[in-house]
Amino acid sequence: MITLPQGFRLAVATADFRDKHQDRRDLALALSDVPAVAAGVFTTNLFQAAPVQVARAALEAAGEGAPSFSSPRAMLINSGQANACTGEAGLEDCLATLDMVGAAVDLPASAILPASTGVIGARMDLGKWRVAVPALAFSLGHASLEDFARAIMTTDAFPKLSGAEVRLEGGPVRLAGVAKGAGMICPNMATMLSLVLCDAAVEAAAWRAMFRRAVDATFNRVSVDGDTSTNDTLIGLANGASGVRAEGGDLAVLEEALTGVLGDLAYMLVKDGEGATKVMHITVRGAATDADAEAVARTVGHSQLVKTAMFGRDANWGRIVAAAGRAGVNFRPEDLRVSLCAVELFRDGRPTDLDFDALLKEPLAGTDLALELVLGNGPGTAKLLASDLSHAYVSLNAGYRS
Amino acid sequence: MITLPQGFRLAVATADFRDKHQDRRDLALALSDVPAVAAGVFTTNLFQAAPVQVARAALEAAGEGAPSFSSPRAMLINSGQANACTGEAGLEDCLATLDMVGAAVDLPASAILPASTGVIGARMDLGKWRVAVPALAFSLGHASLEDFARAIMTTDAFPKLSGAEVRLEGGPVRLAGVAKGAGMICPNMATMLSLVLCDAAVEAAAWRAMFRRAVDATFNRVSVDGDTSTNDTLIGLANGASGVRAEGGDLAVLEEALTGVLGDLAYMLVKDGEGATKVMHITVRGAATDADAEAVARTVGHSQLVKTAMFGRDANWGRIVAAAGRAGVNFRPEDLRVSLCAVELFRDGRPTDLDFDALLKEPLAGTDLALELVLGNGPGTAKLLASDLSHAYVSLNAGYRS
């Protein structure tokens, strides 16, 4: 059971954006009753959905000064309609939903950060919003973190939540995070959304910096299929409602907890990647630089050949070695060492003499596979979580009619 | 029926490198009876198989002067054993096979360029070579281009050949090319091998330059799965046996024919990519530079989401647009135009109003799909051939036990 940080309330409702006439929640709101500092990380795709443009602008406008009642302290997520590739009209629709929800829960529209996931290229149905928003407002304070996590799901197989409580000098503070899937979203793209709530009191600049670093170390270190959505959004809100200040050495304690929560969520995203049966925990060490190590980790983690080999439970050192060798990174081939589930596969430019099939039969049947590459070329390291590539991935992504 | 250029002889034999005890040819030799100029393009992977290292060194040693009888004028290919990741011993094995074959067909070993494809990490079985080489020598001059193309196949579904005859100022000259598969090769990697024979008389430097450009425009513009093998090798031999010189304006005529032959072979590689059911002919126009256009073409062509959509016959403009948007290339999203099989899908930042399902049902059932992206940002263009991603790809690559 993950505790909701103090000073936050959650709400969910059913708008039936998917026209399925099911009582499935598809609208979710989280808000802080007091001013909060807000951090955001967004898709790097050139195509940015209307809610991404609006949320990004709101965070910029708020700046890094002390928060006011009208600066961002809420996040509103709808699933089923992505409001991407909808032009100027899409921006107006997005602002209209913020006005609607703001009026219903007594928040300035500028305090609400929007995010959407679902079908792209189609306008949102504001009629459905009008019907659902009163129910959303009514549920405020009655929804749980799990309700919230379920309402933002699309093709996710399970809700994704994580939380932490850490003791700072002034007392305990709480963090809670929810996320939705890195798999392909109906109908067009992977959308990844996440929200982390925190009741510590922290300066805006410090919160934003630690959020950015924590995202870099976690969400930016996963690979499902290498595609990037128009809607990817991660938001972090810290409202100080615990009355405990995070400053000085406590900042590092808070950042570690934040990184842990985001790391849990990122792991769940990979595990729930479409059709995924395995999570590869790739570690690259001994590169000239961290950037080199990351390039090798990404090339191995993105390789369709490595991914299918893992799905097939095959200790295919040749595909791993070949992927490392084409990463555009310089190292001496004879220095490379590769281990899978702690069994050394490759060393001195050739496979080792171990009986891979016998040693790895059991480990490769598991879900979590540790893959380590050592380049022998310097101090650079990187980690990456990557899914495998299965028949189910092809079925899910070829079977869909856009 | 493709004509063998003058002055060349071919040979094939069965060495049973795969231990299948079938009468399947797996050893092939092409040689010019007169000195030839030779060009080579090799894998860029840091891991280079022994035959790649040997062939590359032989071409370097030959330089770009007039060829002698001992400079490279033959190519020897074995399929079944890749001789990659075999260390110093693998280099010695490779040189031993050149000595063996050279002695049997009366060629200096330095005149033979080796290439291998098959299982990596294992030593070649020289005993099998010793048994097969006399038969190889015996067949010299009796094997056809198709025999050669079949002997170098691994998981290829069909032999790949193309030829051309062009009239230069001095008379006609002939080109003939063979290639083997870009699909995954037993057990570990995609290996792509190709040989082009030409009977025009051309300076070494001019031949090497046009070969490099022709490869860049063809083999370097295909995407099956983005992986690069330790053994990829393309060789071009021009022996002047026609007595017709290619110089001045004729060089461009010859280059065009060479590009055509390599283009045919590259197309066949994509069509026969493992599990491929479609060939996307991707054209990107209107980029700031050709490099930008190529980056967009590669990101779209490599996208697992776009590949699975094509397999699923789905006009999924969202995946195409999102791939273009994450290519790391700058353009205005609202300027992008996307057409699939000549039907405009996307324009002015949103999908067009056409009925994609009705218009594209028939075209998407075909094998060859034209996909055009116009960025509206400059004169840069690029073309790329890419395969789709099917269930059969996953089966072939997950099912194999290394």
mmCIF file with all atom_site columns, C-alpha atoms in Angstrom, chain B residues 42-130:
data_model
loop_
_atom_site.group_PDB
_atom_site.id
_atom_site.type_symbol
_atom_site.label_atom_id
_atom_site.label_alt_id
_atom_site.label_comp_id
_atom_site.label_asym_id
_atom_site.label_entity_id
_atom_site.label_seq_id
_atom_site.pdbx_PDB_ins_code
_atom_site.Cartn_x
_atom_site.Cartn_y
_atom_site.Cartn_z
_atom_site.occupancy
_atom_site.B_iso_or_equiv
_atom_site.pdbx_formal_charge
_atom_site.auth_seq_id
_atom_site.auth_comp_id
_atom_site.auth_asym_id
_atom_site.auth_atom_id
_atom_site.pdbx_PDB_model_num
ATOM 1  C CA . PHE B 1 42  ? 33.779 -4.254  -46.117 1.00 0.00 ? 42  PHE B CA 1
ATOM 2  C CA . THR B 1 43  ? 31.791 -4.322  -42.888 1.00 0.00 ? 43  THR B CA 1
ATOM 3  C CA . THR B 1 44  ? 32.275 -1.317  -40.620 1.00 0.00 ? 44  THR B CA 1
ATOM 4  C CA . ASN B 1 45  ? 31.856 -3.516  -37.540 1.00 0.00 ? 45  ASN B CA 1
ATOM 5  C CA . LEU B 1 46  ? 34.821 -3.410  -35.119 1.00 0.00 ? 46  LEU B CA 1
ATOM 6  C CA . PHE B 1 47  ? 34.702 -7.196  -35.196 1.00 0.00 ? 47  PHE B CA 1
ATOM 7  C CA . GLN B 1 48  ? 36.057 -8.220  -38.573 1.00 0.00 ? 48  GLN B CA 1
ATOM 8  C CA . ALA B 1 49  ? 36.210 -11.849 -39.586 1.00 0.00 ? 49  ALA B CA 1
ATOM 9  C CA . ALA B 1 50  ? 39.589 -13.269 -40.650 1.00 0.00 ? 50  ALA B CA 1
ATOM 10 C CA . PRO B 1 51  ? 38.699 -13.288 -44.394 1.00 0.00 ? 51  PRO B CA 1
ATOM 11 C CA . VAL B 1 52  ? 37.705 -9.608  -44.154 1.00 0.00 ? 52  VAL B CA 1
ATOM 12 C CA . GLN B 1 53  ? 41.074 -8.741  -42.642 1.00 0.00 ? 53  GLN B CA 1
ATOM 13 C CA . VAL B 1 54  ? 42.908 -10.760 -45.312 1.00 0.00 ? 54  VAL B CA 1
ATOM 14 C CA . ALA B 1 55  ? 40.937 -9.389  -48.280 1.00 0.00 ? 55  ALA B CA 1
ATOM 15 C CA . ARG B 1 56  ? 41.228 -5.824  -47.039 1.00 0.00 ? 56  ARG B CA 1
ATOM 16 C CA . ALA B 1 57  ? 45.012 -6.163  -46.646 1.00 0.00 ? 57  ALA B CA 1
ATOM 17 C CA . ALA B 1 58  ? 45.357 -7.708  -50.116 1.00 0.00 ? 58  ALA B CA 1
ATOM 18 C CA . LEU B 1 59  ? 43.495 -4.804  -51.715 1.00 0.00 ? 59  LEU B CA 1
ATOM 19 C CA . GLU B 1 60  ? 45.593 -2.297  -49.805 1.00 0.00 ? 60  GLU B CA 1
ATOM 20 C CA . ALA B 1 61  ? 48.828 -4.033  -50.825 1.00 0.00 ? 61  ALA B CA 1
ATOM 21 C CA . ALA B 1 62  ? 47.746 -4.048  -54.488 1.00 0.00 ? 62  ALA B CA 1
ATOM 22 C CA . GLY B 1 63  ? 47.261 -0.282  -54.421 1.00 0.00 ? 63  GLY B CA 1
ATOM 23 C CA . GLU B 1 64  ? 45.863 1.589   -57.409 1.00 0.00 ? 64  GLU B CA 1
ATOM 24 C CA . GLY B 1 65  ? 48.678 1.019   -59.909 1.00 0.00 ? 65  GLY B CA 1
ATOM 25 C CA . ALA B 1 66  ? 48.422 -1.215  -62.988 1.00 0.00 ? 66  ALA B CA 1
ATOM 26 C CA . PRO B 1 67  ? 47.545 -4.768  -61.927 1.00 0.00 ? 67  PRO B CA 1
ATOM 27 C CA . SER B 1 68  ? 50.028 -7.624  -62.116 1.00 0.00 ? 68  SER B CA 1
ATOM 28 C CA . PHE B 1 69  ? 49.369 -11.368 -62.299 1.00 0.00 ? 69  PHE B CA 1
ATOM 29 C CA . SER B 1 70  ? 49.720 -11.592 -58.537 1.00 0.00 ? 70  SER B CA 1
ATOM 30 C CA . SER B 1 71  ? 47.372 -8.735  -57.689 1.00 0.00 ? 71  SER B CA 1
ATOM 31 C CA . PRO B 1 72  ? 43.767 -9.605  -56.710 1.00 0.00 ? 72  PRO B CA 1
ATOM 32 C CA . ARG B 1 73  ? 41.726 -11.071 -59.562 1.00 0.00 ? 73  ARG B CA 1
ATOM 33 C CA . ALA B 1 74  ? 39.736 -13.851 -57.893 1.00 0.00 ? 74  ALA B CA 1
ATOM 34 C CA . MET B 1 75  ? 37.167 -14.210 -55.108 1.00 0.00 ? 75  MET B CA 1
ATOM 35 C CA . LEU B 1 76  ? 36.768 -17.355 -53.026 1.00 0.00 ? 76  LEU B CA 1
ATOM 36 C CA . ILE B 1 77  ? 33.606 -17.752 -50.926 1.00 0.00 ? 77  ILE B CA 1
ATOM 37 C CA . ASN B 1 78  ? 32.657 -20.500 -48.508 1.00 0.00 ? 78  ASN B CA 1
ATOM 38 C CA . SER B 1 79  ? 29.268 -20.710 -46.795 1.00 0.00 ? 79  SER B CA 1
ATOM 39 C CA . GLY B 1 80  ? 28.690 -22.541 -43.536 1.00 0.00 ? 80  GLY B CA 1
ATOM 40 C CA . GLN B 1 81  ? 31.724 -21.383 -41.559 1.00 0.00 ? 81  GLN B CA 1
ATOM 41 C CA . ALA B 1 82  ? 32.250 -17.660 -41.029 1.00 0.00 ? 82  ALA B CA 1
ATOM 42 C CA . ASN B 1 83  ? 35.761 -17.796 -39.569 1.00 0.00 ? 83  ASN B CA 1
ATOM 43 C CA . ALA B 1 84  ? 34.890 -14.821 -37.340 1.00 0.00 ? 84  ALA B CA 1
ATOM 44 C CA . CYS B 1 85  ? 35.951 -14.392 -33.707 1.00 0.00 ? 85  CYS B CA 1
ATOM 45 C CA . THR B 1 86  ? 38.600 -17.077 -34.267 1.00 0.00 ? 86  THR B CA 1
ATOM 46 C CA . GLY B 1 87  ? 41.705 -15.005 -33.452 1.00 0.00 ? 87  GLY B CA 1
ATOM 47 C CA . GLU B 1 88  ? 45.175 -15.545 -34.884 1.00 0.00 ? 88  GLU B CA 1
ATOM 48 C CA . ALA B 1 89  ? 44.410 -19.177 -35.708 1.00 0.00 ? 89  ALA B CA 1
ATOM 49 C CA . GLY B 1 90  ? 41.516 -18.057 -37.912 1.00 0.00 ? 90  GLY B CA 1
ATOM 50 C CA . LEU B 1 91  ? 43.832 -15.826 -39.929 1.00 0.00 ? 91  LEU B CA 1
ATOM 51 C CA . GLU B 1 92  ? 46.210 -18.739 -40.447 1.00 0.00 ? 92  GLU B CA 1
ATOM 52 C CA . ASP B 1 93  ? 43.315 -20.993 -41.497 1.00 0.00 ? 93  ASP B CA 1
ATOM 53 C CA . CYS B 1 94  ? 42.183 -18.387 -44.012 1.00 0.00 ? 94  CYS B CA 1
ATOM 54 C CA . LEU B 1 95  ? 45.663 -18.045 -45.529 1.00 0.00 ? 95  LEU B CA 1
ATOM 55 C CA . ALA B 1 96  ? 45.948 -21.855 -45.685 1.00 0.00 ? 96  ALA B CA 1
ATOM 56 C CA . THR B 1 97  ? 42.763 -22.068 -47.781 1.00 0.00 ? 97  THR B CA 1
ATOM 57 C CA . LEU B 1 98  ? 44.127 -19.457 -50.184 1.00 0.00 ? 98  LEU B CA 1
ATOM 58 C CA . ASP B 1 99  ? 47.349 -21.432 -50.580 1.00 0.00 ? 99  ASP B CA 1
ATOM 59 C CA . MET B 1 100 ? 45.384 -24.612 -51.173 1.00 0.00 ? 100 MET B CA 1
ATOM 60 C CA . VAL B 1 101 ? 43.052 -23.103 -53.775 1.00 0.00 ? 101 VAL B CA 1
ATOM 61 C CA . GLY B 1 102 ? 45.829 -21.063 -55.401 1.00 0.00 ? 102 GLY B CA 1
ATOM 62 C CA . ALA B 1 103 ? 47.936 -24.194 -55.914 1.00 0.00 ? 103 ALA B CA 1
ATOM 63 C CA . ALA B 1 104 ? 44.975 -26.102 -57.346 1.00 0.00 ? 104 ALA B CA 1
ATOM 64 C CA . VAL B 1 105 ? 43.978 -23.474 -59.931 1.00 0.00 ? 105 VAL B CA 1
ATOM 65 C CA . ASP B 1 106 ? 47.433 -22.032 -60.561 1.00 0.00 ? 106 ASP B CA 1
ATOM 66 C CA . LEU B 1 107 ? 46.927 -18.613 -58.997 1.00 0.00 ? 107 LEU B CA 1
ATOM 67 C CA . PRO B 1 108 ? 49.196 -16.831 -56.513 1.00 0.00 ? 108 PRO B CA 1
ATOM 68 C CA . ALA B 1 109 ? 47.460 -16.836 -53.118 1.00 0.00 ? 109 ALA B CA 1
ATOM 69 C CA . SER B 1 110 ? 47.767 -13.035 -53.087 1.00 0.00 ? 110 SER B CA 1
ATOM 70 C CA . ALA B 1 111 ? 45.479 -12.898 -56.145 1.00 0.00 ? 111 ALA B CA 1
ATOM 71 C CA . ILE B 1 112 ? 42.552 -14.476 -54.264 1.00 0.00 ? 112 ILE B CA 1
ATOM 72 C CA . LEU B 1 113 ? 40.202 -12.420 -52.079 1.00 0.00 ? 113 LEU B CA 1
ATOM 73 C CA . PRO B 1 114 ? 38.474 -14.597 -49.452 1.00 0.00 ? 114 PRO B CA 1
ATOM 74 C CA . ALA B 1 115 ? 34.981 -14.222 -47.972 1.00 0.00 ? 115 ALA B CA 1
ATOM 75 C CA . SER B 1 116 ? 33.130 -16.479 -45.552 1.00 0.00 ? 116 SER B CA 1
ATOM 76 C CA . THR B 1 117 ? 29.632 -16.702 -44.107 1.00 0.00 ? 117 THR B CA 1
ATOM 77 C CA . GLY B 1 118 ? 28.091 -19.035 -41.569 1.00 0.00 ? 118 GLY B CA 1
ATOM 78 C CA . VAL B 1 119 ? 28.673 -20.059 -37.952 1.00 0.00 ? 119 VAL B CA 1
ATOM 79 C CA . ILE B 1 120 ? 30.962 -17.678 -36.075 1.00 0.00 ? 120 ILE B CA 1
ATOM 80 C CA . GLY B 1 121 ? 33.356 -18.437 -33.245 1.00 0.00 ? 121 GLY B CA 1
ATOM 81 C CA . ALA B 1 122 ? 34.359 -21.867 -34.576 1.00 0.00 ? 122 ALA B CA 1
ATOM 82 C CA . ARG B 1 123 ? 37.546 -22.776 -36.478 1.00 0.00 ? 123 ARG B CA 1
ATOM 83 C CA . MET B 1 124 ? 37.147 -23.784 -40.107 1.00 0.00 ? 124 MET B CA 1
ATOM 84 C CA . ASP B 1 125 ? 37.588 -27.486 -40.855 1.00 0.00 ? 125 ASP B CA 1
ATOM 85 C CA . LEU B 1 126 ? 40.632 -27.551 -43.149 1.00 0.00 ? 126 LEU B CA 1
ATOM 86 C CA . GLY B 1 127 ? 40.161 -31.283 -43.691 1.00 0.00 ? 127 GLY B CA 1
ATOM 87 C CA . LYS B 1 128 ? 36.909 -30.501 -45.510 1.00 0.00 ? 128 LYS B CA 1
ATOM 88 C CA . TRP B 1 129 ? 38.705 -27.892 -47.589 1.00 0.00 ? 129 TRP B CA 1
ATOM 89 C CA . ARG B 1 130 ? 41.376 -30.428 -48.573 1.00 0.00 ? 130 ARG B CA 1
#
